[in-house]
Short mmCIF file of C-alpha atoms in Angstrom, two decimals:
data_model
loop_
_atom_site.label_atom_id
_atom_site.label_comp_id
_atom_site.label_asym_id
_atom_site.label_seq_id
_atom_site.Cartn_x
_atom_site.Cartn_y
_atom_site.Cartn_z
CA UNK B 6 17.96 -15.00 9.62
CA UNK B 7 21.14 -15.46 11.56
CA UNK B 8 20.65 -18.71 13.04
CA UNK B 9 21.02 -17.81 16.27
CA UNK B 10 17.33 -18.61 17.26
CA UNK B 11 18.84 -19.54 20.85
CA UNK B 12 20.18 -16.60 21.17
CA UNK B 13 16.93 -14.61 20.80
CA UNK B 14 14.86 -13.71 24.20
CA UNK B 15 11.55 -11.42 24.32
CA UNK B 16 10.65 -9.76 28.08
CA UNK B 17 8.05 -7.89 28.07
CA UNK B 18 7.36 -4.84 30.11
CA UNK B 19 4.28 -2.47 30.48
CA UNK B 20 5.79 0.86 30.25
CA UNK B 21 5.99 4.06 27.84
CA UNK B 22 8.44 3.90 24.87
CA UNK B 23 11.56 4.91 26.79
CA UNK B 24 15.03 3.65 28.09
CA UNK B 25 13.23 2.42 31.26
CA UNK B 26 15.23 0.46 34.23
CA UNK B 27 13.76 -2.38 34.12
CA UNK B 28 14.48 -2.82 30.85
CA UNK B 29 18.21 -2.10 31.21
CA UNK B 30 18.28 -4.89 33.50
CA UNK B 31 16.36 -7.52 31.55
CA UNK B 32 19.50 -6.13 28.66
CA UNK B 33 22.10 -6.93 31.29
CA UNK B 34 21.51 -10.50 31.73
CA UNK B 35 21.38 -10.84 28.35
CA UNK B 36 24.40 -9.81 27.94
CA UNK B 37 25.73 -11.85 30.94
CA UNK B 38 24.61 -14.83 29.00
CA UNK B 39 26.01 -14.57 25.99
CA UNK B 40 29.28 -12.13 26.01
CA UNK B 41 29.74 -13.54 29.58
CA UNK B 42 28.54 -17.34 29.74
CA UNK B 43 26.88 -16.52 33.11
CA UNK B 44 23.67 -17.49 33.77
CA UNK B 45 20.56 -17.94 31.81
CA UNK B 46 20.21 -14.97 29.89
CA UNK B 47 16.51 -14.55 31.10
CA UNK B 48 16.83 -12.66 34.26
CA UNK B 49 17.37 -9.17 35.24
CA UNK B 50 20.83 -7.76 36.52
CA UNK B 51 20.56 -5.02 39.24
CA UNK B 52 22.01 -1.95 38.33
CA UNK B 53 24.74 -0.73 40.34
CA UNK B 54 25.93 2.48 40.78
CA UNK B 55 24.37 5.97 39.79
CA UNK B 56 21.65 4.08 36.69
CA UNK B 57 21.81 6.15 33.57
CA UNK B 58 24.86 8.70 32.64
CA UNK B 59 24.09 12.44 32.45
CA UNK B 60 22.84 13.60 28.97
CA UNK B 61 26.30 14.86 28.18
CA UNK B 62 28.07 11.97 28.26
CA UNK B 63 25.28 10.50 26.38
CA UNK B 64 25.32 12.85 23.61
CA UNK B 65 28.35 13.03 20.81
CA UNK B 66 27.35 16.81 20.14
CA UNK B 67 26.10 17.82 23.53
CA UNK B 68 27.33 20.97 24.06
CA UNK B 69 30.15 21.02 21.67
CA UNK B 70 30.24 22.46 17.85
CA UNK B 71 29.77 20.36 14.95
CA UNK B 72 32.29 18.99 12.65
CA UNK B 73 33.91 21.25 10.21
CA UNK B 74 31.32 20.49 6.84
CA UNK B 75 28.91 18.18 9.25
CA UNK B 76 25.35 18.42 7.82
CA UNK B 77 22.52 19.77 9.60
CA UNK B 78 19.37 17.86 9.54
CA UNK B 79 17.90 19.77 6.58
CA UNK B 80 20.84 18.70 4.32
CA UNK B 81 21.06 15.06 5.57
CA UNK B 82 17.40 14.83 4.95
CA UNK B 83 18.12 16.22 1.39
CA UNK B 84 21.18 14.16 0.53
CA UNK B 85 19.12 10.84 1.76
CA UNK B 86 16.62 11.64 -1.00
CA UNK B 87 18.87 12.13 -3.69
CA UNK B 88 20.65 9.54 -3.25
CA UNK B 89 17.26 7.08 -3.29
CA UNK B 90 16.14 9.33 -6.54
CA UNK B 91 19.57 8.08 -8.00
CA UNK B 92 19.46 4.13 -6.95
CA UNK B 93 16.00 4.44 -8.41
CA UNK B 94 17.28 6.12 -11.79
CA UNK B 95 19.95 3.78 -12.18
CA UNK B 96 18.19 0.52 -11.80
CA UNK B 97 15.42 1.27 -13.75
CA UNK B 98 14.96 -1.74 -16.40
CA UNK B 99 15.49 -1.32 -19.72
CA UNK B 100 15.55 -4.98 -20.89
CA UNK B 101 14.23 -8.46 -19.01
CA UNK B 102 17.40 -9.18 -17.08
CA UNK B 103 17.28 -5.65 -15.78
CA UNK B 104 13.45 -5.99 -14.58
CA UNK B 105 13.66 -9.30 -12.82
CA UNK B 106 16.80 -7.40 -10.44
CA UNK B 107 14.23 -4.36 -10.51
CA UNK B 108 11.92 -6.48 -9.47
CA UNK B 109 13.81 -8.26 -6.75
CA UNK B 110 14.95 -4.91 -4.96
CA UNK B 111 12.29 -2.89 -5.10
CA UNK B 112 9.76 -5.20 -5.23
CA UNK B 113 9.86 -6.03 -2.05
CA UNK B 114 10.15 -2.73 -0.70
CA UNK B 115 6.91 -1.68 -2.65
CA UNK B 116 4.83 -4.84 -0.61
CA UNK B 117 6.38 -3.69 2.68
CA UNK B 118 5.30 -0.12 2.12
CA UNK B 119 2.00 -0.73 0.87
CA UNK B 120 1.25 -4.16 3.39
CA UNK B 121 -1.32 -5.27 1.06
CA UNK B 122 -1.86 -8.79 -0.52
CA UNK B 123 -4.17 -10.39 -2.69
CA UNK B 124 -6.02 -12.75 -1.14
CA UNK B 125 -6.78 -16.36 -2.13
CA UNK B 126 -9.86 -16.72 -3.27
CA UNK B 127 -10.78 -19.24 -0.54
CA UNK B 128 -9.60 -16.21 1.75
CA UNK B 129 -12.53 -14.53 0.45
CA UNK B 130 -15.89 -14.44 1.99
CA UNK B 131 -19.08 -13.04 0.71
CA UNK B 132 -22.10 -11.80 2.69
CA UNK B 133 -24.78 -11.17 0.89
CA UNK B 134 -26.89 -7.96 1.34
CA UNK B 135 -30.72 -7.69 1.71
CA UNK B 136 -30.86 -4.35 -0.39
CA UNK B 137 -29.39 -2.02 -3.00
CA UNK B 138 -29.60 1.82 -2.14
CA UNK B 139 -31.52 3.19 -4.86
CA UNK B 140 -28.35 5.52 -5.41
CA UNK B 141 -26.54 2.19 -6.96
CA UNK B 142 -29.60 0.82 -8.87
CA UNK B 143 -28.79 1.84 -13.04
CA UNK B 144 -31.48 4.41 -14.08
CA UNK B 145 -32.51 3.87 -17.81
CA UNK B 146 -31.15 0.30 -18.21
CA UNK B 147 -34.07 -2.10 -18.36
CA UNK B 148 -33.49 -5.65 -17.75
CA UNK B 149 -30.47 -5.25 -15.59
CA UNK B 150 -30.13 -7.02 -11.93
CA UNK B 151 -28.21 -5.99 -8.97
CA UNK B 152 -27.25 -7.07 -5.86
CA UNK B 153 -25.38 -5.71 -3.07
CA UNK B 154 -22.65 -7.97 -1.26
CA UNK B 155 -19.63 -7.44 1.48
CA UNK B 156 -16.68 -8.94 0.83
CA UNK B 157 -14.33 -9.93 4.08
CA UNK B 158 -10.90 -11.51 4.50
CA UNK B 159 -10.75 -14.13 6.34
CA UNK B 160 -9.45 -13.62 9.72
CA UNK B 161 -9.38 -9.85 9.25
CA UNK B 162 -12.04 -7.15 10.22
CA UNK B 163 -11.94 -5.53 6.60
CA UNK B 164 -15.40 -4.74 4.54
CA UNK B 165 -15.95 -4.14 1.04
CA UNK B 166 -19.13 -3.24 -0.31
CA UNK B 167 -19.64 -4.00 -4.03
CA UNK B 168 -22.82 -3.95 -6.56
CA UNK B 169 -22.94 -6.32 -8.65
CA UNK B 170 -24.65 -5.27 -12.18
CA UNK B 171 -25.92 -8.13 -14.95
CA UNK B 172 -27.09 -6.95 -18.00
CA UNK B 173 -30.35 -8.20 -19.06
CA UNK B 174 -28.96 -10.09 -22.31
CA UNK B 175 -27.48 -13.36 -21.61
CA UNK B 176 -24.75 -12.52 -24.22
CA UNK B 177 -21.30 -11.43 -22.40
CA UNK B 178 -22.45 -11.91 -19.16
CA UNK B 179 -20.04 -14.82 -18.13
CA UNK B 180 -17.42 -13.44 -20.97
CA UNK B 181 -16.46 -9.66 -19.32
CA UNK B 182 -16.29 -8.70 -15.94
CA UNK B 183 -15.31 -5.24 -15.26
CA UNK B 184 -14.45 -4.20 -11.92
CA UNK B 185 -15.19 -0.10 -11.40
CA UNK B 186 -13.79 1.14 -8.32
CA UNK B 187 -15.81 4.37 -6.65
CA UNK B 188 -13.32 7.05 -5.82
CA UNK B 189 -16.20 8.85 -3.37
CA UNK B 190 -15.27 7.96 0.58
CA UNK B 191 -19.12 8.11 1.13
CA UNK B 192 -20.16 4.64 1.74
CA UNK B 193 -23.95 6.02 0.78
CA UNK B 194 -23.16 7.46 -2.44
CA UNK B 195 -22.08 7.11 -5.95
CA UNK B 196 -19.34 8.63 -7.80
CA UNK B 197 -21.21 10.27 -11.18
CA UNK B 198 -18.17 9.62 -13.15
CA UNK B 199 -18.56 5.54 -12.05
CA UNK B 200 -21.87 5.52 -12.41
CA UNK B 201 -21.49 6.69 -15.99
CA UNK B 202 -18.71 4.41 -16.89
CA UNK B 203 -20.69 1.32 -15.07
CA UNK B 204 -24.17 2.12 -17.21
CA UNK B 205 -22.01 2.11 -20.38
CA UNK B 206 -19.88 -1.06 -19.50
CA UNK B 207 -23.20 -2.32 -18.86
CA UNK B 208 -25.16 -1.55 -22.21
CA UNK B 209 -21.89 -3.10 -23.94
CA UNK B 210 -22.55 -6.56 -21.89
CA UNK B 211 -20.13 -6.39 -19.39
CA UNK B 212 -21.00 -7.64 -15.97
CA UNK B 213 -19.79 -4.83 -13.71
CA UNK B 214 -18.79 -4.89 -9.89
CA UNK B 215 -19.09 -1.30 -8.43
CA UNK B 216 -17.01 -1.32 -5.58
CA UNK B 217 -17.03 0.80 -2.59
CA UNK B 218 -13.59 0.84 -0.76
CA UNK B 219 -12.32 2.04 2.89
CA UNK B 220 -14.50 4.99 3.54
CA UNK B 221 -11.97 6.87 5.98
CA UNK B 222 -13.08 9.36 8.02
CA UNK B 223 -10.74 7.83 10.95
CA UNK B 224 -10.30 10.59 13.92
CA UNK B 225 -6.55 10.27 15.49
CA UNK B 226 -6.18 11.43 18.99
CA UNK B 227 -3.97 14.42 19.13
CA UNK B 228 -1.89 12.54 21.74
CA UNK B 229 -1.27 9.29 19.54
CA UNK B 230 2.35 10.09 17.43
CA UNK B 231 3.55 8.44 14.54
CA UNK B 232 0.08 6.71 13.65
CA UNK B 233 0.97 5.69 10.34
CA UNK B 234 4.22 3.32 11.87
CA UNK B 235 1.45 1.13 13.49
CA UNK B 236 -1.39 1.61 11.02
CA UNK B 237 -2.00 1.70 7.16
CA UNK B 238 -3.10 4.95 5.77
CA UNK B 239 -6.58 4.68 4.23
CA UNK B 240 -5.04 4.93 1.10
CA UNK B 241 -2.99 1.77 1.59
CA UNK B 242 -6.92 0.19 2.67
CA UNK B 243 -8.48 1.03 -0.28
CA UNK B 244 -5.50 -0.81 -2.32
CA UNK B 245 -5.96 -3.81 -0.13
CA UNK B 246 -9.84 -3.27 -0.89
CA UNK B 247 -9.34 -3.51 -4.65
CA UNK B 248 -6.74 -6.78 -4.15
CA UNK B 249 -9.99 -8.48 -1.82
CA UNK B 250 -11.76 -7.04 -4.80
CA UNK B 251 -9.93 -8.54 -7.63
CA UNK B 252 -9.48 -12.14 -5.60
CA UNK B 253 -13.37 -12.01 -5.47
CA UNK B 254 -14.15 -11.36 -9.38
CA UNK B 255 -11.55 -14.11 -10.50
CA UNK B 256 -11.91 -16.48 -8.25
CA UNK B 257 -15.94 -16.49 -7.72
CA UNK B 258 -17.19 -14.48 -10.33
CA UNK B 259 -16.32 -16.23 -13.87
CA UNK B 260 -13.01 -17.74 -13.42
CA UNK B 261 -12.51 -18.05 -17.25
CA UNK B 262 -14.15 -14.36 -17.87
CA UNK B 263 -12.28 -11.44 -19.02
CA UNK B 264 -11.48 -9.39 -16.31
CA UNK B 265 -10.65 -5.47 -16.47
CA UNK B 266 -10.08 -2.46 -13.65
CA UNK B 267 -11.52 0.61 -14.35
CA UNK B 268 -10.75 3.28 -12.32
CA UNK B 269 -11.82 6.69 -12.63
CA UNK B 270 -10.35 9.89 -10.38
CA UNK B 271 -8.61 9.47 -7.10
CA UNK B 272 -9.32 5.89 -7.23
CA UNK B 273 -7.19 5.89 -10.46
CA UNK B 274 -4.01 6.15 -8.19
CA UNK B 275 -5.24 3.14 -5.70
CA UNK B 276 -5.70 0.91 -8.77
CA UNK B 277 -2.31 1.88 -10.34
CA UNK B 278 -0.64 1.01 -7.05
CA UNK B 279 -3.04 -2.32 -6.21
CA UNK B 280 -2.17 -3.47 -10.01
CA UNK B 281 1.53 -4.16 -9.16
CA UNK B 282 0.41 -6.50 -6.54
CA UNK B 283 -2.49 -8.00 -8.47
CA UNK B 284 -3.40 -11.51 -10.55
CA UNK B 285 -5.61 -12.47 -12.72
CA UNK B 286 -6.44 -8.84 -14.18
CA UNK B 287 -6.68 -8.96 -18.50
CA UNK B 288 -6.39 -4.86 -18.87
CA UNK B 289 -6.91 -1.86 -16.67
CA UNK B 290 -7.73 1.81 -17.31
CA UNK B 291 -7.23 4.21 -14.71
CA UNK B 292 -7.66 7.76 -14.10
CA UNK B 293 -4.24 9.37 -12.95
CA UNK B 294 -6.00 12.37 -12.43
CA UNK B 295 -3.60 15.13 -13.18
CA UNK B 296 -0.96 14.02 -10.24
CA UNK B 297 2.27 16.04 -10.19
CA UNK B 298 4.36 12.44 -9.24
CA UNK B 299 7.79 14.17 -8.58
CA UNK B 300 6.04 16.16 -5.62
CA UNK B 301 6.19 15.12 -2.44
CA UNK B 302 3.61 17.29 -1.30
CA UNK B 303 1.44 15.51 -2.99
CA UNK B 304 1.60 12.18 -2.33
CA UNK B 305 1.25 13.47 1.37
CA UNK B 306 -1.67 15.19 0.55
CA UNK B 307 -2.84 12.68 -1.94
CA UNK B 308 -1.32 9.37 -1.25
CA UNK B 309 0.44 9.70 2.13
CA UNK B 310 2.02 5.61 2.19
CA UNK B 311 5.02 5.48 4.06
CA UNK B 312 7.72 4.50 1.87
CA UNK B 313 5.99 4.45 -1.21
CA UNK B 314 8.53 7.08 -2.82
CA UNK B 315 11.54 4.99 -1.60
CA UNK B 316 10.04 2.09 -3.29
CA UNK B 317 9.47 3.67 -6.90
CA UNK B 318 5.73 4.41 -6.22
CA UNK B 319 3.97 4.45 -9.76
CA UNK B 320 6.97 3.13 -11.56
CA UNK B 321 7.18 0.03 -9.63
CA UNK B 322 4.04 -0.74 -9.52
CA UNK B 323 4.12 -1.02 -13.28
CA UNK B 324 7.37 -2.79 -13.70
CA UNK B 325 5.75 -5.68 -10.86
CA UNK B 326 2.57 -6.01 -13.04
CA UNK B 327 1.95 -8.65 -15.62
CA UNK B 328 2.13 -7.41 -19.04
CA UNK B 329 -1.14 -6.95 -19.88
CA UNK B 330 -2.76 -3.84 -21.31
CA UNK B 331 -2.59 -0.74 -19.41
CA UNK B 332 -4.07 2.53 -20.10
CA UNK B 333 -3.22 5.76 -18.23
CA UNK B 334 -5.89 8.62 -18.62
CA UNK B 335 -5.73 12.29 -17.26
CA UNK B 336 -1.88 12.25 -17.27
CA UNK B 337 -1.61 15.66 -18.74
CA UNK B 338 1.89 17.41 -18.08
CA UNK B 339 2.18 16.17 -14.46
CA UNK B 340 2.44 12.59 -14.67
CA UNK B 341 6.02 13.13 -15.41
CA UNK B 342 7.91 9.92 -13.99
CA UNK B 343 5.82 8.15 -16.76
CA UNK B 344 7.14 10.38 -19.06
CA UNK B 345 10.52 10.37 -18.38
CA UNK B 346 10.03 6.04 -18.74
CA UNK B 347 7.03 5.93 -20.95
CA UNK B 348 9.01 4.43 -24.12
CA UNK B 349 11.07 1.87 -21.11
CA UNK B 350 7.88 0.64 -20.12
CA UNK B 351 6.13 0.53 -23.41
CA UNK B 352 8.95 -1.84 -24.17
CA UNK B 353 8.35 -3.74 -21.61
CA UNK B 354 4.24 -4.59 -21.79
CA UNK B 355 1.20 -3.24 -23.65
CA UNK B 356 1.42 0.90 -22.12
CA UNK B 357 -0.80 3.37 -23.82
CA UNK B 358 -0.83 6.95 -21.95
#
């Protein structure tokens, strides 16, 4: 980044997260190596003297009143987001020029948040399984075949279970593949809303992949902080679950097929969000499922990414998607970014809310 690669020196040292001596002294010759020119910059200075200053002296505020008109915490905090609700406000696109710079500063910030990819296809491998549950065989659909698979990436320790559905008429079958992600965690069941979506995809011809993301359910030791810094948020896994998902159906399904998301409930959100960061996908439909997007109660209740709200959440994800057909169901009067944007984005690809 800097070009300064022989500059850069890593020590490690098996302690807690603190300001620890040893690593003050790996810091100091560091610093005798390259502010001083003496030695090799690799090994530690003794301290000398009393080690670390008392807290006062530390501190700017120790002890001592705060500026006249200084902001507490509470109205820093609440500054910061305004002033990310107004960069996001005034960059918003509203021709192609605009986008591609939208694009280039938040898109980024939307792939960091999320850390999901989509896969090559060769990235992709598939285990078949020996049986389907009866829960995921079709009921009243004669003629029909499914199997049960597990997709993995490569190199990773993810697992997606999906059901794979062919009608019994040859006609369609290599033509449209719809992809219907489950929005129940249990791995066991079926969602009755996808279940009734995939038996009526499937009586129109479509080959459908039911598809069973992260389950959850992960128990976090009281005494492990800040989780979600080291870790994705099962929410961000069942995004990455739908990318593995979609790499899968284009890439080893029917390349040349017609390929649509359908997402119904919770899941509805996971798709939106996926589809920014997706190829390959002809149209999707997905359930927003009544969520209030200018609360951020709710997408830590609902949706808890880190970052996702500095990087234009919803928004964003449309503006980074191909423009291919998109249709938002359940929006109601609390999908109200898309509101305040719908004719913006309708502009900019097929929208229909």
């Amino acid at each position: 980044l800097l070009d300064a690669e022989e500059k850069l020196t890593t020590i490690q040292i098996d302690a807690p997260h603190n300001y620890n001596q040893a690593s003050r002294e790996a810091v100091y010759g560091w610093f005798s190596r390259w502010l001083r020119g003496i030695g090799e910059g690799t090994s530690p200075i003794p301290e000398r003297g009393g080690g670390i200053l008392p807290t006062p002296e530390l501190l700017v505020f120790y002890g001592r009143s705060r500026p006249a008109g200084g902001k507490s915490e509470a109205e820093l905090t609440a500054w910061l987001m305004e002033h990310h609700r107004t960069q996001l406000r005034e960059a918003f696109p509203t021709d192609a020029a605009g986008l591609a710079r939208y694009q280039a500063t938040f898109g980024q910030t939307f792939r960091q948040s999320i850390l999901a990819e989509q896969p090559a296809g060769s990235d992709v491998e598939v285990h078949p399984r020996p049986s389907v549950p009866a829960a995921f065989q079709p009921r009243s659909l004669s003629g029909t075949t499914t199997t049960a698979i597990q997709l993995t990436r490569r190199g990773h320790g993810d697992l997606v279970r999906v059901y794979q559905t062919v009608p019994g008429a040859r006609a369609g079958r290599n033509s449209r593949l719809t992809l219907v992600i489950d929005p129940l965690p249990d791995p066991s069941q079926i969602d009755a809303e996808a279940a009734s979506i995939r038996d009526s995809l499937i009586r129109a011809g479509h080959t459908v992949l039911l598809v069973k993301t992260f389950p959850g359910g992960r128990v976090v030791p009281p005494e492990i902080k800040f989780f979600s810094t080291y870790n994705r948020t099962d929410q961000a896994l069942r995004v990455q679950d739908i990318l593995t998902s979609i790499a899968f159906a284009r890439t080893k399904m029917a390349p040349n097929a017609t390929l649509s998301l359908v997402a119904p409930g919770e899941a509805g959100l996971w798709a939106l969000l996926a589809r920014g960061l997706a190829t390959g996908l002809d149209r999707t439909v997905v359930d927003t499922a009544a969520f209030p997007t200018s609360s951020d109660d709710a997408f830590v209740a609902r949706l808890p990414i880190p970052g996702i709200r500095r990087a234009g959440d919803f928004v964003t994800a449309v503006s980074l998607a191909p423009l291919t057909p998109l249709l938002l169901h359940g929006i109601g009067n609390q999908f109200e970014r898309s509101e305040e944007h719908t004719s913006e984005l309708q502009s900019l690809g097929n929208l229909v809310c």
